mmCIF file of C-alpha atoms in Angstrom:
data_model
loop_
_atom_site.group_PDB
_atom_site.id
_atom_site.type_symbol
_atom_site.label_atom_id
_atom_site.label_comp_id
_atom_site.label_asym_id
_atom_site.label_seq_id
_atom_site.Cartn_x
_atom_site.Cartn_y
_atom_site.Cartn_z
ATOM 1 C CA MET A 6 -6.635 19.028 -15.539
ATOM 2 C CA SER A 7 -6.369 16.898 -18.611
ATOM 3 C CA VAL A 8 -8.236 13.729 -19.449
ATOM 4 C CA LEU A 9 -5.199 11.549 -18.666
ATOM 5 C CA GLU A 10 -4.817 13.123 -15.232
ATOM 6 C CA ILE A 11 -8.501 12.546 -14.447
ATOM 7 C CA LEU A 12 -8.336 8.930 -15.653
ATOM 8 C CA GLY A 13 -5.121 8.346 -13.704
ATOM 9 C CA ALA A 14 -6.683 9.746 -10.547
ATOM 10 C CA LEU A 15 -9.816 7.603 -11.059
ATOM 11 C CA PHE A 16 -7.758 4.431 -11.521
ATOM 12 C CA MET A 17 -5.713 5.245 -8.429
ATOM 13 C CA LEU A 18 -8.887 5.946 -6.453
ATOM 14 C CA GLY A 19 -10.369 2.640 -7.641
ATOM 15 C CA GLY A 20 -7.206 0.861 -6.517
ATOM 16 C CA CYS A 21 -7.470 2.475 -3.094
ATOM 17 C CA VAL A 22 -11.110 1.369 -2.827
ATOM 18 C CA PHE A 23 -10.150 -2.220 -3.689
ATOM 19 C CA ALA A 24 -7.337 -2.142 -1.117
ATOM 20 C CA LEU A 25 -9.738 -0.826 1.518
ATOM 21 C CA THR A 26 -12.344 -3.492 0.764
ATOM 22 C CA GLY A 27 -9.624 -6.131 0.959
ATOM 23 C CA ALA A 28 -8.570 -4.859 4.389
ATOM 24 C CA VAL A 29 -12.178 -4.878 5.584
ATOM 25 C CA GLY A 30 -12.596 -8.393 4.172
ATOM 26 C CA VAL A 31 -9.575 -9.615 6.124
ATOM 27 C CA LEU A 32 -11.092 -8.228 9.309
ATOM 28 C CA ARG A 33 -14.602 -9.552 8.639
ATOM 29 C CA MET A 34 -13.909 -13.116 7.500
ATOM 30 C CA PRO A 35 -14.376 -15.755 10.210
ATOM 31 C CA ASP A 36 -11.626 -18.204 9.322
ATOM 32 C CA PHE A 37 -7.936 -18.068 8.472
ATOM 33 C CA TYR A 38 -8.393 -19.684 5.070
ATOM 34 C CA ALA A 39 -11.347 -17.436 4.246
ATOM 35 C CA ARG A 40 -9.215 -14.406 5.127
ATOM 36 C CA LEU A 41 -6.682 -15.343 2.483
ATOM 37 C CA HIS A 42 -9.163 -14.653 -0.320
ATOM 38 C CA PRO A 43 -9.673 -10.907 0.199
ATOM 39 C CA ALA A 44 -6.007 -10.504 1.065
ATOM 40 C CA GLY A 45 -4.814 -12.180 -2.115
ATOM 41 C CA LYS A 46 -7.422 -11.197 -4.658
ATOM 42 C CA SER A 47 -8.233 -7.584 -3.896
ATOM 43 C CA ASP A 48 -4.668 -6.516 -3.171
ATOM 44 C CA THR A 49 -3.450 -7.758 -6.545
ATOM 45 C CA LEU A 50 -6.131 -5.842 -8.419
ATOM 46 C CA ALA A 51 -5.680 -2.774 -6.208
ATOM 47 C CA GLN A 52 -1.963 -2.611 -6.904
ATOM 48 C CA ALA A 53 -2.516 -3.078 -10.639
ATOM 49 C CA LEU A 54 -5.069 -0.247 -10.754
ATOM 50 C CA ILE A 55 -2.792 2.074 -8.793
ATOM 51 C CA LEU A 56 0.161 1.314 -11.078
ATOM 52 C CA PHE A 57 -1.969 1.852 -14.201
ATOM 53 C CA GLY A 58 -3.106 5.204 -12.798
ATOM 54 C CA LEU A 59 0.523 6.125 -12.163
ATOM 55 C CA ALA A 60 1.377 5.215 -15.762
ATOM 56 C CA LEU A 61 -1.360 7.535 -17.026
ATOM 57 C CA LEU A 62 -0.156 10.367 -14.795
ATOM 58 C CA ALA A 63 3.444 9.829 -15.901
ATOM 59 C CA GLY A 64 2.358 9.877 -19.531
ATOM 60 C CA GLN A 65 0.593 13.194 -18.981
ATOM 61 C CA GLN A 66 3.682 14.643 -17.300
ATOM 62 C CA LEU A 67 5.797 13.643 -20.293
ATOM 63 C CA ILE A 68 3.280 15.203 -22.685
ATOM 64 C CA ASN A 69 3.425 18.436 -20.687
ATOM 65 C CA ALA A 70 7.234 18.417 -20.762
ATOM 66 C CA TRP A 71 7.444 17.508 -24.450
ATOM 67 C CA PRO A 72 10.448 19.249 -26.012
ATOM 68 C CA SER A 73 10.071 21.898 -28.645
ATOM 69 C CA GLU A 74 10.803 21.229 -32.310
ATOM 70 C CA ALA A 75 14.336 22.534 -31.867
ATOM 71 C CA ASN A 76 15.186 19.774 -29.392
ATOM 72 C CA SER A 77 15.245 16.061 -30.076
ATOM 73 C CA HIS A 78 12.168 13.985 -29.310
ATOM 74 C CA ALA A 79 14.329 10.937 -28.591
ATOM 75 C CA ASP A 80 14.816 11.838 -24.925
ATOM 76 C CA ALA A 81 11.075 12.155 -24.376
ATOM 77 C CA TRP A 82 10.376 8.797 -26.044
ATOM 78 C CA ILE A 83 13.128 7.121 -24.023
ATOM 79 C CA GLY A 84 11.695 8.602 -20.826
ATOM 80 C CA LEU A 85 8.190 7.408 -21.678
ATOM 81 C CA ALA A 86 9.412 3.926 -22.604
ATOM 82 C CA ASN A 87 11.460 3.763 -19.389
ATOM 83 C CA ILE A 88 8.463 4.605 -17.203
ATOM 84 C CA ILE A 89 6.106 2.237 -19.021
ATOM 85 C CA LEU A 90 8.662 -0.592 -18.890
ATOM 86 C CA LYS A 91 9.272 -0.154 -15.161
ATOM 87 C CA LEU A 92 5.569 0.000 -14.295
ATOM 88 C CA GLY A 93 4.801 -2.953 -16.572
ATOM 89 C CA LEU A 94 7.521 -5.097 -15.014
ATOM 90 C CA LEU A 95 6.365 -4.119 -11.540
ATOM 91 C CA THR A 96 2.787 -5.090 -12.411
ATOM 92 C CA ALA A 97 3.941 -8.443 -13.804
ATOM 93 C CA LEU A 98 6.001 -9.067 -10.675
ATOM 94 C CA LEU A 99 2.996 -8.322 -8.466
ATOM 95 C CA PHE A 100 0.725 -10.600 -10.499
ATOM 96 C CA LEU A 101 3.236 -13.426 -10.110
ATOM 97 C CA THR A 102 4.280 -13.005 -6.480
ATOM 98 C CA ALA A 103 1.011 -12.129 -4.720
ATOM 99 C CA PRO A 104 -0.859 -15.366 -5.587
ATOM 100 C CA THR A 105 2.304 -17.372 -4.930
ATOM 101 C CA ALA A 106 2.683 -15.824 -1.482
ATOM 102 C CA THR A 107 -0.979 -16.486 -0.678
ATOM 103 C CA HIS A 108 -0.568 -20.109 -1.731
ATOM 104 C CA ALA A 109 2.603 -20.476 0.367
ATOM 105 C CA ILE A 110 0.866 -19.058 3.450
ATOM 106 C CA ALA A 111 -2.105 -21.411 2.998
ATOM 107 C CA LYS A 112 0.141 -24.428 2.481
ATOM 108 C CA ALA A 113 2.236 -23.561 5.548
ATOM 109 C CA ALA A 114 -0.918 -23.295 7.644
ATOM 110 C CA ARG A 115 -2.199 -26.612 6.308
ATOM 111 C CA LEU A 116 1.090 -28.396 6.971
ATOM 112 C CA ASP A 117 1.150 -26.854 10.446
ATOM 113 C CA ARG A 118 -2.250 -28.555 10.932
ATOM 114 C CA TYR A 119 -4.029 -25.265 11.502
ATOM 115 C CA THR A 120 -7.772 -25.850 11.437
ATOM 116 C CA ARG A 121 -9.793 -23.111 13.136
ATOM 117 C CA LEU A 122 -9.581 -19.983 15.183
ATOM 118 C CA PRO A 123 -9.975 -20.551 18.910
ATOM 119 C CA PHE A 124 -13.270 -19.372 20.340
ATOM 120 C CA ASP A 125 -13.346 -16.731 23.039
ATOM 121 C CA HIS A 126 -16.256 -18.204 24.994
ATOM 122 C CA GLU A 127 -16.243 -20.668 27.854
ATOM 123 C CA PRO A 128 -17.586 -24.198 27.385
ATOM 124 C CA GLY A 129 -21.309 -24.230 28.068
ATOM 125 C CA ASP A 130 -21.831 -20.597 27.006
ATOM 126 C CA ASP A 131 -24.058 -19.709 24.108
ATOM 127 C CA PRO A 132 -21.836 -19.877 20.970
ATOM 128 C CA ALA A 133 -23.767 -17.002 19.403
ATOM 129 C CA SER A 134 -22.543 -14.719 22.193
ATOM 130 C CA SER A 135 -18.898 -15.087 21.159
ATOM 131 C CA ARG A 136 -17.222 -12.697 18.785
ATOM 132 C CA VAL A 137 -16.177 -15.544 16.513
ATOM 133 C CA ALA A 138 -19.114 -17.844 15.841
ATOM 134 C CA GLU A 139 -18.504 -21.253 14.360
ATOM 135 C CA ILE A 140 -19.257 -20.922 10.681
ATOM 136 C CA VAL A 141 -18.637 -23.842 8.383
ATOM 137 C CA VAL A 142 -16.476 -22.679 5.511
ATOM 138 C CA ALA A 143 -15.560 -24.821 2.541
ATOM 139 C CA GLY A 144 -12.226 -26.427 3.307
ATOM 140 C CA ASP A 145 -12.566 -26.378 7.096
ATOM 141 C CA VAL A 146 -11.740 -29.599 8.856
ATOM 142 C CA THR A 147 -12.388 -30.647 12.415
ATOM 143 C CA GLU A 148 -9.299 -32.848 12.661
ATOM 144 C CA PRO A 149 -5.770 -32.027 11.516
ATOM 145 C CA LEU A 150 -4.827 -33.303 8.095
ATOM 146 C CA GLU A 151 -2.663 -36.382 7.933
ATOM 147 C CA GLU A 152 0.493 -35.757 5.954
ATOM 148 C CA PRO A 153 2.980 -38.505 5.169
ATOM 149 C CA PRO A 154 5.995 -37.943 7.408
ATOM 150 C CA GLY A 155 8.580 -39.153 4.898
ATOM 151 C CA PRO A 156 9.640 -37.965 1.479
ATOM 152 C CA VAL A 157 7.551 -38.742 -1.552
ATOM 153 C CA LEU A 158 10.236 -41.000 -3.025
ATOM 154 C CA ASP A 159 12.228 -43.011 -0.515
ATOM 155 C CA VAL A 160 15.498 -43.991 -2.156
ATOM 156 C CA ARG A 161 16.285 -46.593 0.525
ATOM 157 C CA GLU A 162 13.187 -48.624 -0.368
ATOM 158 C CA THR A 163 14.065 -48.532 -4.065
ATOM 159 C CA VAL A 164 17.634 -49.716 -3.434
ATOM 160 C CA ALA A 165 16.439 -52.487 -1.072
ATOM 161 C CA GLU A 166 13.991 -53.770 -3.691
ATOM 162 C CA ASP A 167 16.735 -53.889 -6.326
ATOM 163 C CA GLU A 168 19.117 -55.897 -4.084
ATOM 164 C CA ASP A 169 16.635 -58.648 -3.020
ATOM 165 C CA PRO A 170 16.609 -60.845 -6.170
#
């Protein structure tokens, strides 16, 4: 095994560890909004580490298959550039879409007036005996948020104001 193969395997292993800790974090967090953090943060880094490890392994494979002096080196350089470009674009796409998706999920939950997980204990029972204890998390609210029902700019009001004088 070469140094690039070892580094590629280590980066891929690190990405798998981050993905696993993100999955455990999603299961362990008490609130919906708190669960978005490990899902959004660790998965982005995990995917980037795995893709970087794949780039190192692909680079080693191209070095092993490097053509002899009789053949042209252009094909090998084009192959290496093709792999690096594809993995780089995929990494950029992941860094742009994963936080955007997390934000969209959080905004949809907020607009749906989602506040807390329901508790699995009966009223009057000890709250500590439930599987989901009430933990105050930054951003939790006890009442649904009030959102304005109409659009931000109401054209009808603007037209009516212009016609009055």
